[in-house]
Short mmCIF file of C-alpha atoms in Angstrom, two decimals:
data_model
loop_
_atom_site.label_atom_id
_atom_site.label_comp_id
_atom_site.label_asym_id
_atom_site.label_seq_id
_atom_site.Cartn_x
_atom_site.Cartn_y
_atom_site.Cartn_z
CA UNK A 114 163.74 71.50 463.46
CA UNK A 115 165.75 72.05 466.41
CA UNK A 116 165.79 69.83 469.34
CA UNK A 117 165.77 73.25 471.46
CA UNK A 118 162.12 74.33 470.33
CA UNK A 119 159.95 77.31 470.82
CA UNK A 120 157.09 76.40 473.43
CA UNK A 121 153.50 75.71 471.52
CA UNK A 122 152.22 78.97 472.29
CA UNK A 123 154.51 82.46 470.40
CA UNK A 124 152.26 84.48 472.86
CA UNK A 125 153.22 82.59 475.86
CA UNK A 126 156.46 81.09 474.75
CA UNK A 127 156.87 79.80 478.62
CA UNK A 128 153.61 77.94 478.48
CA UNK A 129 154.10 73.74 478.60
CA UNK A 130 150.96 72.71 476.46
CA UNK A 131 148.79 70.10 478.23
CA UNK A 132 149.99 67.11 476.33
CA UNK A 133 153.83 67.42 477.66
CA UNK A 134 152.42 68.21 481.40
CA UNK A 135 150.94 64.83 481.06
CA UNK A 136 153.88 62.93 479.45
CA UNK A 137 156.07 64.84 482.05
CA UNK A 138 154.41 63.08 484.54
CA UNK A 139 155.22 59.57 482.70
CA UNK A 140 158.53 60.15 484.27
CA UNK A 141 157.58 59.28 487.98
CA UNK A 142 154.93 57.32 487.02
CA UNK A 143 157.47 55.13 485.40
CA UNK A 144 159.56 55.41 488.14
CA UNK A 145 157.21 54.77 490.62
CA UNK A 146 155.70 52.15 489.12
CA UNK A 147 158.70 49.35 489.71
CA UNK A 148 160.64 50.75 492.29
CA UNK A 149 157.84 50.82 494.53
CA UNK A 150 157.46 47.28 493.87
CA UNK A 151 160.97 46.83 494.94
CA UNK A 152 160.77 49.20 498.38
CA UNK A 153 157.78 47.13 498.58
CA UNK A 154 158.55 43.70 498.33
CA UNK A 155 161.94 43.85 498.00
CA UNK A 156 161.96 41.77 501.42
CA UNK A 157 159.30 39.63 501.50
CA UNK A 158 160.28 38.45 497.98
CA UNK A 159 163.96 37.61 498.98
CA UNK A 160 163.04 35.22 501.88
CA UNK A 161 159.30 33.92 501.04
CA UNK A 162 159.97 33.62 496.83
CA UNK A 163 163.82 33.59 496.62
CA UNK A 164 164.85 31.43 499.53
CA UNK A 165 167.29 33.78 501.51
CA UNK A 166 166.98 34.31 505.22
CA UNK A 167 165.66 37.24 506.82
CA UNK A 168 169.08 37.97 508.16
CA UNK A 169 170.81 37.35 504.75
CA UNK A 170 168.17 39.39 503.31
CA UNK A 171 168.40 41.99 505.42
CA UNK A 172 171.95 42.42 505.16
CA UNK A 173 171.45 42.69 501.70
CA UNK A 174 169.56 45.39 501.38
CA UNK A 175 171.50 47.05 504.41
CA UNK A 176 174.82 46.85 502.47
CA UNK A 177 173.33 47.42 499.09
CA UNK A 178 171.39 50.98 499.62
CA UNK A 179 174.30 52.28 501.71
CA UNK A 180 176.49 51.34 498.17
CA UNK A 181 174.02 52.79 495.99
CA UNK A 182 172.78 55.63 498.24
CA UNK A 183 176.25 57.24 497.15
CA UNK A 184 175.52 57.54 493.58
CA UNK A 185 172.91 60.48 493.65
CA UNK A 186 175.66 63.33 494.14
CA UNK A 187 177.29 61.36 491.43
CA UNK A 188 174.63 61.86 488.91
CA UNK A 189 173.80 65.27 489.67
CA UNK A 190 177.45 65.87 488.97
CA UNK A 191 177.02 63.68 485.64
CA UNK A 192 173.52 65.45 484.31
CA UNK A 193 174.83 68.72 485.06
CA UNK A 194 177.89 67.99 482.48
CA UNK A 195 175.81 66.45 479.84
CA UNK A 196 175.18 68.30 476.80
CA UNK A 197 173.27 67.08 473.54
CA UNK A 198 171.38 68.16 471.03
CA UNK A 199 167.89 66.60 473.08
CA UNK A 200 169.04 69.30 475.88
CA UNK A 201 170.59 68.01 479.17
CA UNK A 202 168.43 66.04 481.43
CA UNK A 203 165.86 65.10 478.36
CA UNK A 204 168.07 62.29 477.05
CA UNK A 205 168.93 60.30 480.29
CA UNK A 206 164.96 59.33 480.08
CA UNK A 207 166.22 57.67 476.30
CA UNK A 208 169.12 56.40 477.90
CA UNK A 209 167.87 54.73 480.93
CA UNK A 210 164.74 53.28 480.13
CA UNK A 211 166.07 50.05 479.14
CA UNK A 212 169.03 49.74 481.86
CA UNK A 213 166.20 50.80 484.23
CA UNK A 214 163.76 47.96 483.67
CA UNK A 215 165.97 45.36 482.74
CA UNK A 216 167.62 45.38 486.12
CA UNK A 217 164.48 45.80 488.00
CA UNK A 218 162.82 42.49 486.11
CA UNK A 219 166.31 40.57 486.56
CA UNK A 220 165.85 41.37 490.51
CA UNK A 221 162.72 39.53 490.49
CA UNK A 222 164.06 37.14 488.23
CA UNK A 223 164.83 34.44 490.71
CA UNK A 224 167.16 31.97 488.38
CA UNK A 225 167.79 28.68 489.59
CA UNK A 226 170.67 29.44 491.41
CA UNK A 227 171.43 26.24 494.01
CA UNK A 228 174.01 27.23 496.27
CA UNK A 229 172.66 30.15 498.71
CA UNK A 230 176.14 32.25 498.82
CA UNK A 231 175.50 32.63 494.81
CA UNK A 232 172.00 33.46 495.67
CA UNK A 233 173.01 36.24 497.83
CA UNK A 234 175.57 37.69 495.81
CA UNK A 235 172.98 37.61 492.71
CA UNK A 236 169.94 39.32 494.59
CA UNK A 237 172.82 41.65 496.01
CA UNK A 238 174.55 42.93 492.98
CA UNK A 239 171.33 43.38 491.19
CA UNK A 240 169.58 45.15 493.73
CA UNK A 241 172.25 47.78 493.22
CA UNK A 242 172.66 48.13 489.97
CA UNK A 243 168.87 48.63 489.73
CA UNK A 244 169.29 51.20 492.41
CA UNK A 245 172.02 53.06 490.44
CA UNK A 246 169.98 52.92 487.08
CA UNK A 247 166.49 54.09 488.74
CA UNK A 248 168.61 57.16 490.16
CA UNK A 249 169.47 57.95 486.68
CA UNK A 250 166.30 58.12 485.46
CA UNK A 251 164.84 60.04 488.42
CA UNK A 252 167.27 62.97 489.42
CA UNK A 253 166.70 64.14 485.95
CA UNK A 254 163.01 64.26 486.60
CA UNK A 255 163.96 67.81 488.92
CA UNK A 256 166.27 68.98 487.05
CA UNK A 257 164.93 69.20 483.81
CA UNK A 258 162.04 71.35 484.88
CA UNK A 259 163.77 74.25 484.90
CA UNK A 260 164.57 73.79 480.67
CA UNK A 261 160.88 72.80 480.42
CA UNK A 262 159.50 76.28 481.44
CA UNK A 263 160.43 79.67 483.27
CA UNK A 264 156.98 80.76 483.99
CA UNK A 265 156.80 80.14 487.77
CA UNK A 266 152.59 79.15 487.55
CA UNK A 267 153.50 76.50 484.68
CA UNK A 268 156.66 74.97 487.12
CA UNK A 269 154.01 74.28 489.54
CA UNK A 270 151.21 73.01 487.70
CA UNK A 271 153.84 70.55 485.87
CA UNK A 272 155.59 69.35 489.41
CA UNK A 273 151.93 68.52 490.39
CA UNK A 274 151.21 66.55 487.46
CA UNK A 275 154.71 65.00 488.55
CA UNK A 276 153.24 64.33 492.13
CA UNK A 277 150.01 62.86 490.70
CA UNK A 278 152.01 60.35 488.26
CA UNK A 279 153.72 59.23 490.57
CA UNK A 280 150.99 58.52 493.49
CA UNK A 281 149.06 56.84 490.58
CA UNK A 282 152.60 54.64 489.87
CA UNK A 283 152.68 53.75 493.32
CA UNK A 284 149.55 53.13 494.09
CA UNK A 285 149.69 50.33 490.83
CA UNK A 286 152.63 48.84 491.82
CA UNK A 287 151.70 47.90 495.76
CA UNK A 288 148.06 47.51 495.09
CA UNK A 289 147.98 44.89 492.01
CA UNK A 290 151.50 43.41 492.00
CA UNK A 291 150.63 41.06 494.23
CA UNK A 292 147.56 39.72 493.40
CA UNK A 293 148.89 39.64 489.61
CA UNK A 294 151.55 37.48 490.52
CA UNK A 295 149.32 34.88 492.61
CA UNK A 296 146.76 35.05 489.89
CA UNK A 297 149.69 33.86 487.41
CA UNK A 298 151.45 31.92 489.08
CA UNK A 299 148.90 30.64 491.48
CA UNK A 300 150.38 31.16 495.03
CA UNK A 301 152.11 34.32 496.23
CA UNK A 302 155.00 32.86 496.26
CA UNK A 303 155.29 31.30 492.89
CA UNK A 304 158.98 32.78 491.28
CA UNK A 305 156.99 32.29 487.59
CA UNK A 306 154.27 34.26 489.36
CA UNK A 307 156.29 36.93 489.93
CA UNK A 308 158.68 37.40 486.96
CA UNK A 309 155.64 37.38 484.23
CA UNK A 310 153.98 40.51 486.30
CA UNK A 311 156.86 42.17 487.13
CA UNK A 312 157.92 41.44 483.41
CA UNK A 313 154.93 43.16 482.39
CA UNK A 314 155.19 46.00 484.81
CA UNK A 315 158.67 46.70 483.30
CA UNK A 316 157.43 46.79 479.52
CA UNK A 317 154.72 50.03 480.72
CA UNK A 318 157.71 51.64 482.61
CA UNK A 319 159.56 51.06 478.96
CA UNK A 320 157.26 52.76 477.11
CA UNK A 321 156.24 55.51 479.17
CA UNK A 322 159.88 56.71 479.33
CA UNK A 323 160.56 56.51 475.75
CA UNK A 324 157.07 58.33 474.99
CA UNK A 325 158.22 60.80 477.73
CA UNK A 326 161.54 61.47 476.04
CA UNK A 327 160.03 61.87 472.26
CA UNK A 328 157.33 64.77 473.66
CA UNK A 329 159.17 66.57 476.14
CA UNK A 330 161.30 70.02 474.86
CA UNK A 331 163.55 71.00 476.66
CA UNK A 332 164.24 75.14 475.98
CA UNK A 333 167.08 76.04 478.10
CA UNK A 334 165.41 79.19 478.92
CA UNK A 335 167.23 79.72 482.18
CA UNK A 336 171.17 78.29 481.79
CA UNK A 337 172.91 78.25 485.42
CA UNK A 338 176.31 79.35 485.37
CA UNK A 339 178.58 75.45 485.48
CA UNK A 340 180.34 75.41 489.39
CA UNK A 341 183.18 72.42 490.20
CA UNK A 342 182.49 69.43 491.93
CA UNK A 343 184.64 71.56 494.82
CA UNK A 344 182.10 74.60 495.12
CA UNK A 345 179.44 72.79 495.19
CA UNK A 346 180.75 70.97 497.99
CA UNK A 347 181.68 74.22 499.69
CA UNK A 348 177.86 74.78 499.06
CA UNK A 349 177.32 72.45 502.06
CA UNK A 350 179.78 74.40 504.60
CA UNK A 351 177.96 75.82 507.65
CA UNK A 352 174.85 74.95 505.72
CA UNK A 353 173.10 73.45 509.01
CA UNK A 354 169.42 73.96 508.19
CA UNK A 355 170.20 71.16 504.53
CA UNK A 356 172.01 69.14 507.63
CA UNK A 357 168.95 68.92 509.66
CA UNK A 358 167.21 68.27 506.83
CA UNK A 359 169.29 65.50 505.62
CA UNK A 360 169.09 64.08 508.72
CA UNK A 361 165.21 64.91 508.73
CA UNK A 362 164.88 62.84 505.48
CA UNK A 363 167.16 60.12 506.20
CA UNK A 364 165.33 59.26 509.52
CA UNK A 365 161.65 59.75 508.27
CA UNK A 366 161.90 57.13 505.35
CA UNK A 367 163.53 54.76 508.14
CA UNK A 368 160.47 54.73 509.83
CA UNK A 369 158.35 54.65 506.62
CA UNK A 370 160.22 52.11 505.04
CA UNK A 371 160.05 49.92 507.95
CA UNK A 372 156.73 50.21 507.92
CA UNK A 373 156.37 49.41 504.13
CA UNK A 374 158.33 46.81 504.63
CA UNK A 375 156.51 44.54 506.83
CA UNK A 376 152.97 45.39 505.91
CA UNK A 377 152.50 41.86 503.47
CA UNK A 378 154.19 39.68 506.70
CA UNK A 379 152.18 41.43 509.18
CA UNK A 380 149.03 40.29 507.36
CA UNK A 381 150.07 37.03 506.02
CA UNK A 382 151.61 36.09 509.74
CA UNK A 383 149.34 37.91 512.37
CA UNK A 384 146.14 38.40 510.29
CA UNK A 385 145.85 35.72 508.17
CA UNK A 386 144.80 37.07 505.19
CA UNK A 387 147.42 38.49 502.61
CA UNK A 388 144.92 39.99 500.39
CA UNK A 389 144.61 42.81 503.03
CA UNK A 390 148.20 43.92 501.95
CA UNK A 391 147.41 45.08 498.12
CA UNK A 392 143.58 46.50 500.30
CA UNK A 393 145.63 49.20 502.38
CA UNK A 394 148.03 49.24 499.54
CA UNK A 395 145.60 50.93 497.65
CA UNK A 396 144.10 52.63 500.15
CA UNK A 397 146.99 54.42 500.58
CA UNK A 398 146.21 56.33 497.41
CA UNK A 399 144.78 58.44 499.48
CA UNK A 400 148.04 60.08 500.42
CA UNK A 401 147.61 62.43 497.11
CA UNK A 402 145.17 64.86 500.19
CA UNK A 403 148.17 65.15 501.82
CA UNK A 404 150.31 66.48 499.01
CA UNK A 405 147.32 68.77 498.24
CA UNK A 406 147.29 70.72 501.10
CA UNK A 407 150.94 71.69 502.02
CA UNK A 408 150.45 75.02 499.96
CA UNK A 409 146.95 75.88 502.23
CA UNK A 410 149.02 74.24 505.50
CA UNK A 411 151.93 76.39 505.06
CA UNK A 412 150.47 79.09 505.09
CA UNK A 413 149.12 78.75 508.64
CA UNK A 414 151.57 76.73 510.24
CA UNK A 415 154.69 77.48 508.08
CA UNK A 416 156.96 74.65 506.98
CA UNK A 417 158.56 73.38 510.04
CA UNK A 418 154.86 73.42 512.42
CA UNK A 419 153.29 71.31 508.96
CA UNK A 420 155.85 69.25 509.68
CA UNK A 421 155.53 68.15 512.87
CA UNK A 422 151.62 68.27 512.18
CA UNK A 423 152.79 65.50 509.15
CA UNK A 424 154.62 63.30 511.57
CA UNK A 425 151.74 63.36 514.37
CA UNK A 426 149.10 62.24 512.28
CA UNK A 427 151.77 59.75 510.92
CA UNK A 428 152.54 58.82 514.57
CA UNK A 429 148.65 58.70 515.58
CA UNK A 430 148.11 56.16 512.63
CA UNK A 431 150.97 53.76 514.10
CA UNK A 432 149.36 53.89 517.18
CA UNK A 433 145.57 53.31 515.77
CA UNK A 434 147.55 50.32 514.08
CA UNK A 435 149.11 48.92 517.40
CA UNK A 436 145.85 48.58 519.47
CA UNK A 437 143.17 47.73 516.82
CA UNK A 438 142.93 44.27 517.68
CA UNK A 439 141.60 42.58 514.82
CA UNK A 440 138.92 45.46 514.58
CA UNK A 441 138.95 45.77 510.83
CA UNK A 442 136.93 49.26 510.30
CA UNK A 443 138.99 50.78 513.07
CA UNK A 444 142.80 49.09 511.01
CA UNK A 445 141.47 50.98 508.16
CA UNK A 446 140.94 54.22 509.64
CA UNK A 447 144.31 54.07 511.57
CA UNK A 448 145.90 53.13 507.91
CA UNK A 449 144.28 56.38 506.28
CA UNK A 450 145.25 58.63 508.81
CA UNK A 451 149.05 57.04 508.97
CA UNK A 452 149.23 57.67 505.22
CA UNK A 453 147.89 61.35 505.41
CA UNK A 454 150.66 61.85 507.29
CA UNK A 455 153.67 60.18 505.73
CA UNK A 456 152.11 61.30 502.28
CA UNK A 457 152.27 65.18 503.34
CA UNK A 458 156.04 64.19 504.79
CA UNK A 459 156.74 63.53 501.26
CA UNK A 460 156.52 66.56 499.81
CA UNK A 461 157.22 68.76 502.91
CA UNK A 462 161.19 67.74 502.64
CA UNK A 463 161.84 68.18 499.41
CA UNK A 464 160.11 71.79 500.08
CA UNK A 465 162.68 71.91 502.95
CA UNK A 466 165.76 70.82 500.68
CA UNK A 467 164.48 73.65 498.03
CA UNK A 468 164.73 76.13 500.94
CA UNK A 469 168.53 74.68 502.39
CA UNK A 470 169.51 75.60 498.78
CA UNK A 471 169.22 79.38 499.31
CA UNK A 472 170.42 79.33 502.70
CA UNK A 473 173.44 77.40 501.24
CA UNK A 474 173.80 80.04 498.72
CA UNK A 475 173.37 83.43 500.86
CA UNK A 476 175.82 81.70 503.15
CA UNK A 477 178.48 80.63 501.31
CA UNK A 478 177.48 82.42 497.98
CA UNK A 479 177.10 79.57 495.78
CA UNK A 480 173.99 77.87 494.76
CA UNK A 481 175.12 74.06 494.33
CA UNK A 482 171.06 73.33 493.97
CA UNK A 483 171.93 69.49 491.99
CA UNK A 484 174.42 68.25 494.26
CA UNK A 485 172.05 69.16 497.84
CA UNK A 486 168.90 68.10 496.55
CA UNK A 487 170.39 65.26 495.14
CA UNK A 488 172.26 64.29 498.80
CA UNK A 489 168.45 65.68 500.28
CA UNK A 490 166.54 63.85 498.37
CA UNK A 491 167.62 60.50 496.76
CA UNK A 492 170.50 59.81 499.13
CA UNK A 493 168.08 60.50 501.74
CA UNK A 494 165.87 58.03 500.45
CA UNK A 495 167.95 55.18 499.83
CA UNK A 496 170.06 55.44 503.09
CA UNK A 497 166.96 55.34 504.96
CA UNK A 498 165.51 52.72 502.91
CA UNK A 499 168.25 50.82 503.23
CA UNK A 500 168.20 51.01 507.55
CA UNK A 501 164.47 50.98 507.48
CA UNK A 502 164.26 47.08 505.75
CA UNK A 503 167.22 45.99 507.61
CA UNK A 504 166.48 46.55 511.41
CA UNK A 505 162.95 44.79 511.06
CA UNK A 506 164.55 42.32 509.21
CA UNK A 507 167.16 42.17 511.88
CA UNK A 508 164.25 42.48 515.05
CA UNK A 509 162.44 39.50 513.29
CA UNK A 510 165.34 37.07 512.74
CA UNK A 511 166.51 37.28 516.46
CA UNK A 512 162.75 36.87 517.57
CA UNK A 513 163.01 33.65 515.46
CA UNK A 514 161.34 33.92 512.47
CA UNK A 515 161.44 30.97 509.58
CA UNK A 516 161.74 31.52 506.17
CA UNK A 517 159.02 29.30 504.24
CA UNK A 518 156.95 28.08 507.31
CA UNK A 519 152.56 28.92 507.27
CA UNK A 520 152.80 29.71 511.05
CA UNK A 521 155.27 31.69 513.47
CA UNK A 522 156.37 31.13 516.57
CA UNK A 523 154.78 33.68 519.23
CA UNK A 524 157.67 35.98 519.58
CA UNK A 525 158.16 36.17 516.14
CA UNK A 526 154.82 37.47 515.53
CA UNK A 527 155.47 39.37 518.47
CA UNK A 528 158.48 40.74 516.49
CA UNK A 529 156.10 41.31 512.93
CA UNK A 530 153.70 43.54 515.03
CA UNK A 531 156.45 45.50 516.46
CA UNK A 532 158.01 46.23 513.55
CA UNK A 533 154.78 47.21 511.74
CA UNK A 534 153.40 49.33 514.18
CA UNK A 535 155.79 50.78 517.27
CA UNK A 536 159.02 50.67 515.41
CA UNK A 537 158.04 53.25 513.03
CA UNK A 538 156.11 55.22 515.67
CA UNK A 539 159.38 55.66 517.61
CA UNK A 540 161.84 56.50 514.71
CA UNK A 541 158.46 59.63 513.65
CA UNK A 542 158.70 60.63 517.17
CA UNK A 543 162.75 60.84 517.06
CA UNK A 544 162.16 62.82 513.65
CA UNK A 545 160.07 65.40 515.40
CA UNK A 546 163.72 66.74 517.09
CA UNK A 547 165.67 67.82 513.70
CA UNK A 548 162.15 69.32 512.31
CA UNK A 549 161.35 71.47 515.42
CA UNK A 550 165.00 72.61 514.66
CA UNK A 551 164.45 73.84 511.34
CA UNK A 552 162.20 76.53 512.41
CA UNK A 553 165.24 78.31 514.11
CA UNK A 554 166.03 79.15 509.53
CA UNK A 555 162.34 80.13 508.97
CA UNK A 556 162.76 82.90 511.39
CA UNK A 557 165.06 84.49 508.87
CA UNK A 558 164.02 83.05 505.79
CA UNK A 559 162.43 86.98 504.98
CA UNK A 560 165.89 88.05 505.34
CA UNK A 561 167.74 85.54 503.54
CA UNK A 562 165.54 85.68 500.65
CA UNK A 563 165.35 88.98 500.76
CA UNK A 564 169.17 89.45 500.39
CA UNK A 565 169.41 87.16 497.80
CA UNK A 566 166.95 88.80 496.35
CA UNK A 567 168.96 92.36 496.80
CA UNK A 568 172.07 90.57 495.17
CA UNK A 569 170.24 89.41 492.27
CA UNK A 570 169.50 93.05 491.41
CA UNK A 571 172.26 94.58 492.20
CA UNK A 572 174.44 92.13 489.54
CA UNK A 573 171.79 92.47 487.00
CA UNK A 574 172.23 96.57 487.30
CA UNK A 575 176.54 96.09 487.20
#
């Protein structure tokens, strides 16, 4: 049988039968499921596990993301030119299951490695190459839903099958990893602790891939036209509503990140009590509300006024967060609210990016959609990841913070509340400016659309 097969349906030959909607979503699941243990923890495994200092640390994954951040146009470029008999985005699942998880489980490896520059340079090179592998395996996620159906209905159904894997992969990986580890290894800082579950973490992402690969089809139904690395480039000129929301992007998972990032010190430092990190870890499930109403929300408010609505509840959270006090009930309604916010974020940009595509294209007249979302979406991701775990990381080593010690000095816990709460407060509040820009293209999206639209039908009738 061909590897290019007829859908299960010969009425409905665009219809994705329920089975491959479900092992589509393995794909972010997977994904999900160890990189958000390395956004995570990434941090807070490097200085209390892995010895490094918070400066070394944060330098590392400073220099590291803005290396690897560069490799998303790179593999849109790559996907676009493959070609196989499994279709062209199906195989990279095949391909980079393995690379994918062995580099994430080396990362959290921590060999014996005495002398601290070979420590660095270790933790540093691996980082990246699991940042490089993990965008391999996810920009084909996007890209291969195109080949997996034409019906418009079954695109959206499978993208939020998509968006539920992957909440339920992310809200596995912050939630138990922890607790796994200090149940194995007996303290949450235990390196044997830590390599077992993250071991075993990496043999589900393993097999969800491969299952993903053997079930999904890919039918090539709708074949773009190949462009040159150069148009789609040119794809970008004058294309300011993708630069705001690059910029958008970029800044909003600074703040998140941040954030993300020193949610286990906050509550082993000022707290007290680590176990409250995998709590709101898993409260923060509750970010899949979010996603669920941007369709009813956009409506009303269109995309840019969602937007803004996103980053004030995300801003009201960080401020619930600041003043609680110790007041537990009040910390957790904060947390919810916070994560309503920055869930709904998460799916408003890459709606955004979708949209910069067809401005790109009426402008310049060439639809480069892999190389902008990639830049919109991954790069986006991984710059800002990158600046969001190194200025805490930065804030906390000039307040004084020690590596390996039960109790901070004042100012660095000082520092750890900052960081948690205000920091990312300010850097949603500076994100507000490039949004409330944006709405300035959804005046004329009608007209851009429609135009596009007009061209469509007029080259289909030549």
């Amino acid at each position: 049988m061909s590897t290019i097969e007829a859908a299960a349906d010969p009425r409905n030959p665009h219809q994705m039968p329920l089975h491959r909607k479900v092992t589509y979503s393995f794909t972010d699941l997977s994904g999900n499921l160890l990189y958000c243990i390395i956004s995570t923890y990434a941090l807070y495994y490097f200085t209390e596990v892995y010895g490094l200092s918070m400066a070394v640390a944060g330098a590392i994954l400073l220099v590291a993301r803005f290396f690897d951040a560069f490799d998303a146009p790179v593999w849109g470029v790559i996907i676009d030119h493959t070609h196989t008999r499994w279709g062209q985005s199906r195989p990279w699942f095949l391909w980079m299951a393995v690379p994918f998880s062995l580099f994430v489980f080396l990362l959290f490896c921590a060999p014996p490695i005495s002398d601290p520059t070979a420590r660095a340079w270790y933790a540093g090179v691996v980082y990246v190459l699991a940042g490089i592998s993990y965008t391999g395996m996810s920009a084909p996620i996007t890209s291969v839903l195109p080949n997996l159906t034409s019906n418009p209905d079954e695109r959206n159904v499978a993208s939020t099958f998509r968006m539920v894997g992957g909440n339920i992969g992310n809200f596995l990986a912050v939630t138990f990893i922890l607790p796994l580890s200090t149940k194995i290894g007996g303290s949450s800082t235990s390196p044997n602790g830590w390599r077992v579950a993250v071991g075993l973490y990496c043999l589900v992402a393993l097999v969800l891939l491969i299952v993903a690969f053997l079930d999904m089809r890919e039918q090539n139904i709708e074949r773009t036209k190949p462009i040159s690395i150069r148009d789609s480039f040119r794809a970008a000129k004058a294309n300011w509503p993708w630069i705001l929301v690059v910029v958008a992007n970029v800044v909003f998972w600074i703040g998140f990140t941040a954030r993300t990032a020193m949610l286990p010190y906050y509550f082993r430092y000022n707290v007290g009590d680590e176990s409250w990190t995998s709590i709101l870890n898993g409260i923060s499930i509750i970010q899949v509300l979010g996603m669920m109403s941007v369709p009813f929300l956009c409506k009303r408010l269109h995309l840019w006024g969602t937007t803004l609505l996103a980053l004030g509840f995300a801003g009201a959270g960080q401020i619930g967060l600041a003043v609680t006090g110790g007041n537990v009930p009040f910390m957790i309604v904060s947390w919810c609210i916070a994560c309503l916010g920055t869930g709904t974020l998460c799916s408003l940009f890459v709606l955004m990016v979708t949209y910069s595509v067809d401005y790109g294209e009426w402008k310049n007249g060439i639809r480069a959609a892999g190389l902008l979302t990639a830049i919109g979406s991954s790069f986006c991701i991984k710059m800002g990841a990158g600046i969001g775990a190194f200025l805490p990381s930065q804030i906390l080593s000039i307040a004084g913070f020690q590596e390996g010690v039960k109790a901070q000095s004042a100012g660095a816990l000082t520092a750890i509340h900052f960081s948690f709460t205000w920091l990312p407060l300010i850097i949603f509040l500076l994100c507000m400016i490039p949004v409330y820009l944006y709405k300035r293209y959804e005046d004329q999206q009608d007209t851009v659309l429609g135009e596009l639209k007009a061209r469509a039908n007029e080259a289909e009738a030549n």
